[in-house]
PDB file of C-alpha atoms in Angstrom:
ATOM      1  CA  MET A  24     -36.828  16.738  -8.457  1.00  0.00           C
ATOM      2  CA  ARG A  25     -38.321  15.077  -5.390  1.00  0.00           C
ATOM      3  CA  PHE A  26     -36.571  12.800  -3.089  1.00  0.00           C
ATOM      4  CA  PRO A  27     -37.861  10.044  -1.023  1.00  0.00           C
ATOM      5  CA  ALA A  28     -37.918  11.232   2.598  1.00  0.00           C
ATOM      6  CA  LEU A  29     -35.260   9.016   4.505  1.00  0.00           C
ATOM      7  CA  VAL A  30     -35.326   7.407   6.999  1.00  0.00           C
ATOM      8  CA  LEU A  31     -38.361   7.027   9.103  1.00  0.00           C
ATOM      9  CA  ALA A  32     -37.427   3.830  10.906  1.00  0.00           C
ATOM     10  CA  LEU A  33     -34.399   1.558  11.088  1.00  0.00           C
ATOM     11  CA  THR A  34     -33.927  -1.524  13.227  1.00  0.00           C
ATOM     12  CA  GLY A  35     -31.411  -4.224  13.132  1.00  0.00           C
ATOM     13  CA  SER A  36     -31.080  -7.800  14.246  1.00  0.00           C
ATOM     14  CA  GLY A  37     -27.592  -9.235  14.385  1.00  0.00           C
ATOM     15  CA  GLY A  38     -26.213  -6.926  11.872  1.00  0.00           C
ATOM     16  CA  ASN A  39     -27.789  -9.030   9.141  1.00  0.00           C
ATOM     17  CA  THR A  40     -31.307  -7.723   8.875  1.00  0.00           C
ATOM     18  CA  VAL A  41     -32.402  -4.030   8.586  1.00  0.00           C
ATOM     19  CA  ASN A  42     -36.028  -2.854   8.544  1.00  0.00           C
ATOM     20  CA  ILE A  43     -36.305   0.454   6.689  1.00  0.00           C
ATOM     21  CA  SER A  44     -39.154   2.891   6.102  1.00  0.00           C
ATOM     22  CA  PHE A  45     -39.310   5.981   3.989  1.00  0.00           C
ATOM     23  CA  THR A  46     -41.949   8.177   2.314  1.00  0.00           C
ATOM     24  CA  GLY A  47     -42.847   7.214  -1.321  1.00  0.00           C
ATOM     25  CA  VAL A  48     -42.608   9.560  -4.238  1.00  0.00           C
ATOM     26  CA  GLU A  49     -45.643  10.331  -6.557  1.00  0.00           C
ATOM     27  CA  GLY A  50     -45.520   8.335  -9.675  1.00  0.00           C
ATOM     28  CA  ALA A  51     -42.663   6.036  -8.583  1.00  0.00           C
ATOM     29  CA  THR A  52     -43.172   2.347  -9.440  1.00  0.00           C
ATOM     30  CA  TRP A  53     -39.737   1.054  -8.347  1.00  0.00           C
ATOM     31  CA  TYR A  54     -37.169   1.938  -5.690  1.00  0.00           C
ATOM     32  CA  GLN A  55     -33.416   1.071  -5.644  1.00  0.00           C
ATOM     33  CA  VAL A  56     -32.227   0.346  -2.114  1.00  0.00           C
ATOM     34  CA  TRP A  57     -28.632   0.371  -1.272  1.00  0.00           C
ATOM     35  CA  VAL A  58     -27.000  -0.460   2.309  1.00  0.00           C
ATOM     36  CA  GLY A  59     -23.260   0.041   2.726  1.00  0.00           C
ATOM     37  CA  THR A  60     -20.315   2.120   4.121  1.00  0.00           C
ATOM     38  CA  ALA A  61     -19.190   5.648   3.414  1.00  0.00           C
ATOM     39  CA  ASN A  62     -17.957   6.118  -0.210  1.00  0.00           C
ATOM     40  CA  ALA A  63     -19.391   2.695  -0.981  1.00  0.00           C
ATOM     41  CA  THR A  64     -16.423   1.078   0.334  1.00  0.00           C
ATOM     42  CA  GLN A  65     -18.326  -1.877   1.400  1.00  0.00           C
ATOM     43  CA  THR A  66     -21.885  -2.848  -0.004  1.00  0.00           C
ATOM     44  CA  TYR A  67     -24.102  -5.017   2.215  1.00  0.00           C
ATOM     45  CA  PHE A  68     -27.272  -4.789   0.027  1.00  0.00           C
ATOM     46  CA  TYR A  69     -28.288  -3.608  -3.375  1.00  0.00           C
ATOM     47  CA  ASP A  70     -31.536  -4.293  -5.042  1.00  0.00           C
ATOM     48  CA  TRP A  71     -34.638  -2.935  -6.728  1.00  0.00           C
ATOM     49  CA  ARG A  72     -38.134  -3.154  -4.978  1.00  0.00           C
ATOM     50  CA  SER A  73     -41.418  -2.430  -6.541  1.00  0.00           C
ATOM     51  CA  SER A  74     -43.597   0.118  -4.899  1.00  0.00           C
ATOM     52  CA  THR A  75     -46.275  -2.586  -4.639  1.00  0.00           C
ATOM     53  CA  SER A  76     -43.937  -4.860  -2.666  1.00  0.00           C
ATOM     54  CA  LEU A  77     -43.023  -1.845  -0.372  1.00  0.00           C
ATOM     55  CA  GLY A  78     -46.770  -1.052   0.155  1.00  0.00           C
ATOM     56  CA  CYS A  79     -46.515   2.488  -1.209  1.00  0.00           C
ATOM     57  CA  GLN A  80     -47.815   2.278  -4.746  1.00  0.00           C
ATOM     58  CA  ASN A  81     -49.953   5.288  -4.005  1.00  0.00           C
ATOM     59  CA  MET A  82     -47.177   7.135  -2.145  1.00  0.00           C
ATOM     60  CA  GLY A  83     -47.431   6.912   1.573  1.00  0.00           C
ATOM     61  CA  THR A  84     -44.923   5.036   3.699  1.00  0.00           C
ATOM     62  CA  CYS A  85     -42.875   2.407   2.050  1.00  0.00           C
ATOM     63  CA  THR A  86     -41.369  -0.333   4.399  1.00  0.00           C
ATOM     64  CA  THR A  87     -39.389  -3.526   3.749  1.00  0.00           C
ATOM     65  CA  ALA A  88     -37.204  -5.865   5.709  1.00  0.00           C
ATOM     66  CA  ILE A  89     -33.761  -6.331   4.072  1.00  0.00           C
ATOM     67  CA  THR A  90     -31.532  -9.190   4.641  1.00  0.00           C
ATOM     68  CA  MET A  91     -27.917  -8.315   3.917  1.00  0.00           C
ATOM     69  CA  MET A  92     -26.644  -9.974   0.566  1.00  0.00           C
ATOM     70  CA  TYR A  93     -22.878  -9.429   0.995  1.00  0.00           C
ATOM     71  CA  GLY A  94     -22.367 -10.255   4.625  1.00  0.00           C
ATOM     72  CA  ALA A  95     -23.512  -8.997   8.062  1.00  0.00           C
ATOM     73  CA  ILE A  96     -22.867  -5.488   9.221  1.00  0.00           C
ATOM     74  CA  PRO A  97     -20.317  -5.648  12.031  1.00  0.00           C
ATOM     75  CA  ALA A  98     -21.546  -4.508  15.413  1.00  0.00           C
ATOM     76  CA  GLY A  99     -20.744  -0.914  16.124  1.00  0.00           C
ATOM     77  CA  SER A 100     -19.861  -0.015  12.557  1.00  0.00           C
ATOM     78  CA  THR A 101     -21.357   2.976  10.631  1.00  0.00           C
ATOM     79  CA  TYR A 102     -23.364   2.366   7.489  1.00  0.00           C
ATOM     80  CA  TYR A 103     -25.910   4.381   5.383  1.00  0.00           C
ATOM     81  CA  VAL A 104     -29.032   3.466   3.535  1.00  0.00           C
ATOM     82  CA  ALA A 105     -29.683   5.124   0.059  1.00  0.00           C
ATOM     83  CA  VAL A 106     -32.840   5.006  -1.855  1.00  0.00           C
ATOM     84  CA  GLN A 107     -33.600   6.256  -5.476  1.00  0.00           C
ATOM     85  CA  SER A 108     -37.083   6.239  -6.943  1.00  0.00           C
ATOM     86  CA  ALA A 109     -37.681   5.240 -10.621  1.00  0.00           C
ATOM     87  CA  GLY A 110     -40.603   4.762 -13.038  1.00  0.00           C
ATOM     88  CA  PRO A 111     -43.055   4.291 -14.460  1.00  0.00           C
ATOM     89  CA  GLY A 112     -41.709   1.618 -16.762  1.00  0.00           C
ATOM     90  CA  GLY A 113     -39.659  -0.643 -14.346  1.00  0.00           C
ATOM     91  CA  TYR A 114     -35.908  -0.442 -13.493  1.00  0.00           C
ATOM     92  CA  SER A 115     -35.288   2.850 -15.540  1.00  0.00           C
ATOM     93  CA  VAL A 116     -33.592   5.497 -13.649  1.00  0.00           C
ATOM     94  CA  GLY A 117     -33.854   7.983 -16.534  1.00  0.00           C
ATOM     95  CA  GLY A 118     -37.701   8.182 -16.216  1.00  0.00           C
ATOM     96  CA  PRO A 119     -39.634  11.090 -15.018  1.00  0.00           C
ATOM     97  CA  VAL A 120     -39.310  10.098 -11.240  1.00  0.00           C
ATOM     98  CA  ASN A 121     -35.462   9.835 -11.403  1.00  0.00           C
ATOM     99  CA  ASN A 122     -34.139  11.638  -8.447  1.00  0.00           C
ATOM    100  CA  GLY A 123     -30.573  10.561  -7.805  1.00  0.00           C
ATOM    101  CA  PHE A 124     -29.943   8.767  -4.415  1.00  0.00           C
ATOM    102  CA  GLN A 125     -31.258  10.156  -1.077  1.00  0.00           C
ATOM    103  CA  ILE A 126     -28.880   9.032   1.644  1.00  0.00           C
ATOM    104  CA  SER A 127     -29.620   8.604   5.222  1.00  0.00           C
ATOM    105  CA  GLU A 128     -27.664   9.974   8.149  1.00  0.00           C
ATOM    106  CA  PRO A 129     -24.930   7.770   9.536  1.00  0.00           C
ATOM    107  CA  ILE A 130     -26.339   4.693  11.305  1.00  0.00           C
ATOM    108  CA  THR A 131     -24.525   2.625  13.992  1.00  0.00           C
ATOM    109  CA  ALA A 132     -25.101  -1.135  13.636  1.00  0.00           C
ATOM    110  CA  PRO A 133     -26.359  -2.655  16.937  1.00  0.00           C
TER     111      PRO A 133
END
C-alpha cells in the first residue's frame, strides 16, 4: 500500500484556516482529509475532496485551503492532519487505492 506523503506545507490564519499540501497517490480520485487533536478527542475538520479539486488528478502535489467546520483551533494547541486516498469510484475506501490514514507530525496552532 502507498500513502500520501504528508505534509509539505501547513499555514494557519487565526486558528480557523489551514492550508495543506501533500503528494498525491497514483490512481486516487478522492482524498479524505481530517484535522483534529490526538486520539481524535477533538475534530475540527472532516471532509472528502476530489483529486480534481485538489489539483492532483495525475498525482503531483495536492493543495487545499481548509476552513474549520467545528470551531477554530485554539492558539498554541497541538493538532494533526490526516489524509486517506480512495478510488476510483468515489467515496469508497475499500477500493484499490485504500491506504488507511497517513497522519502528520504534531502541529502547533499559530
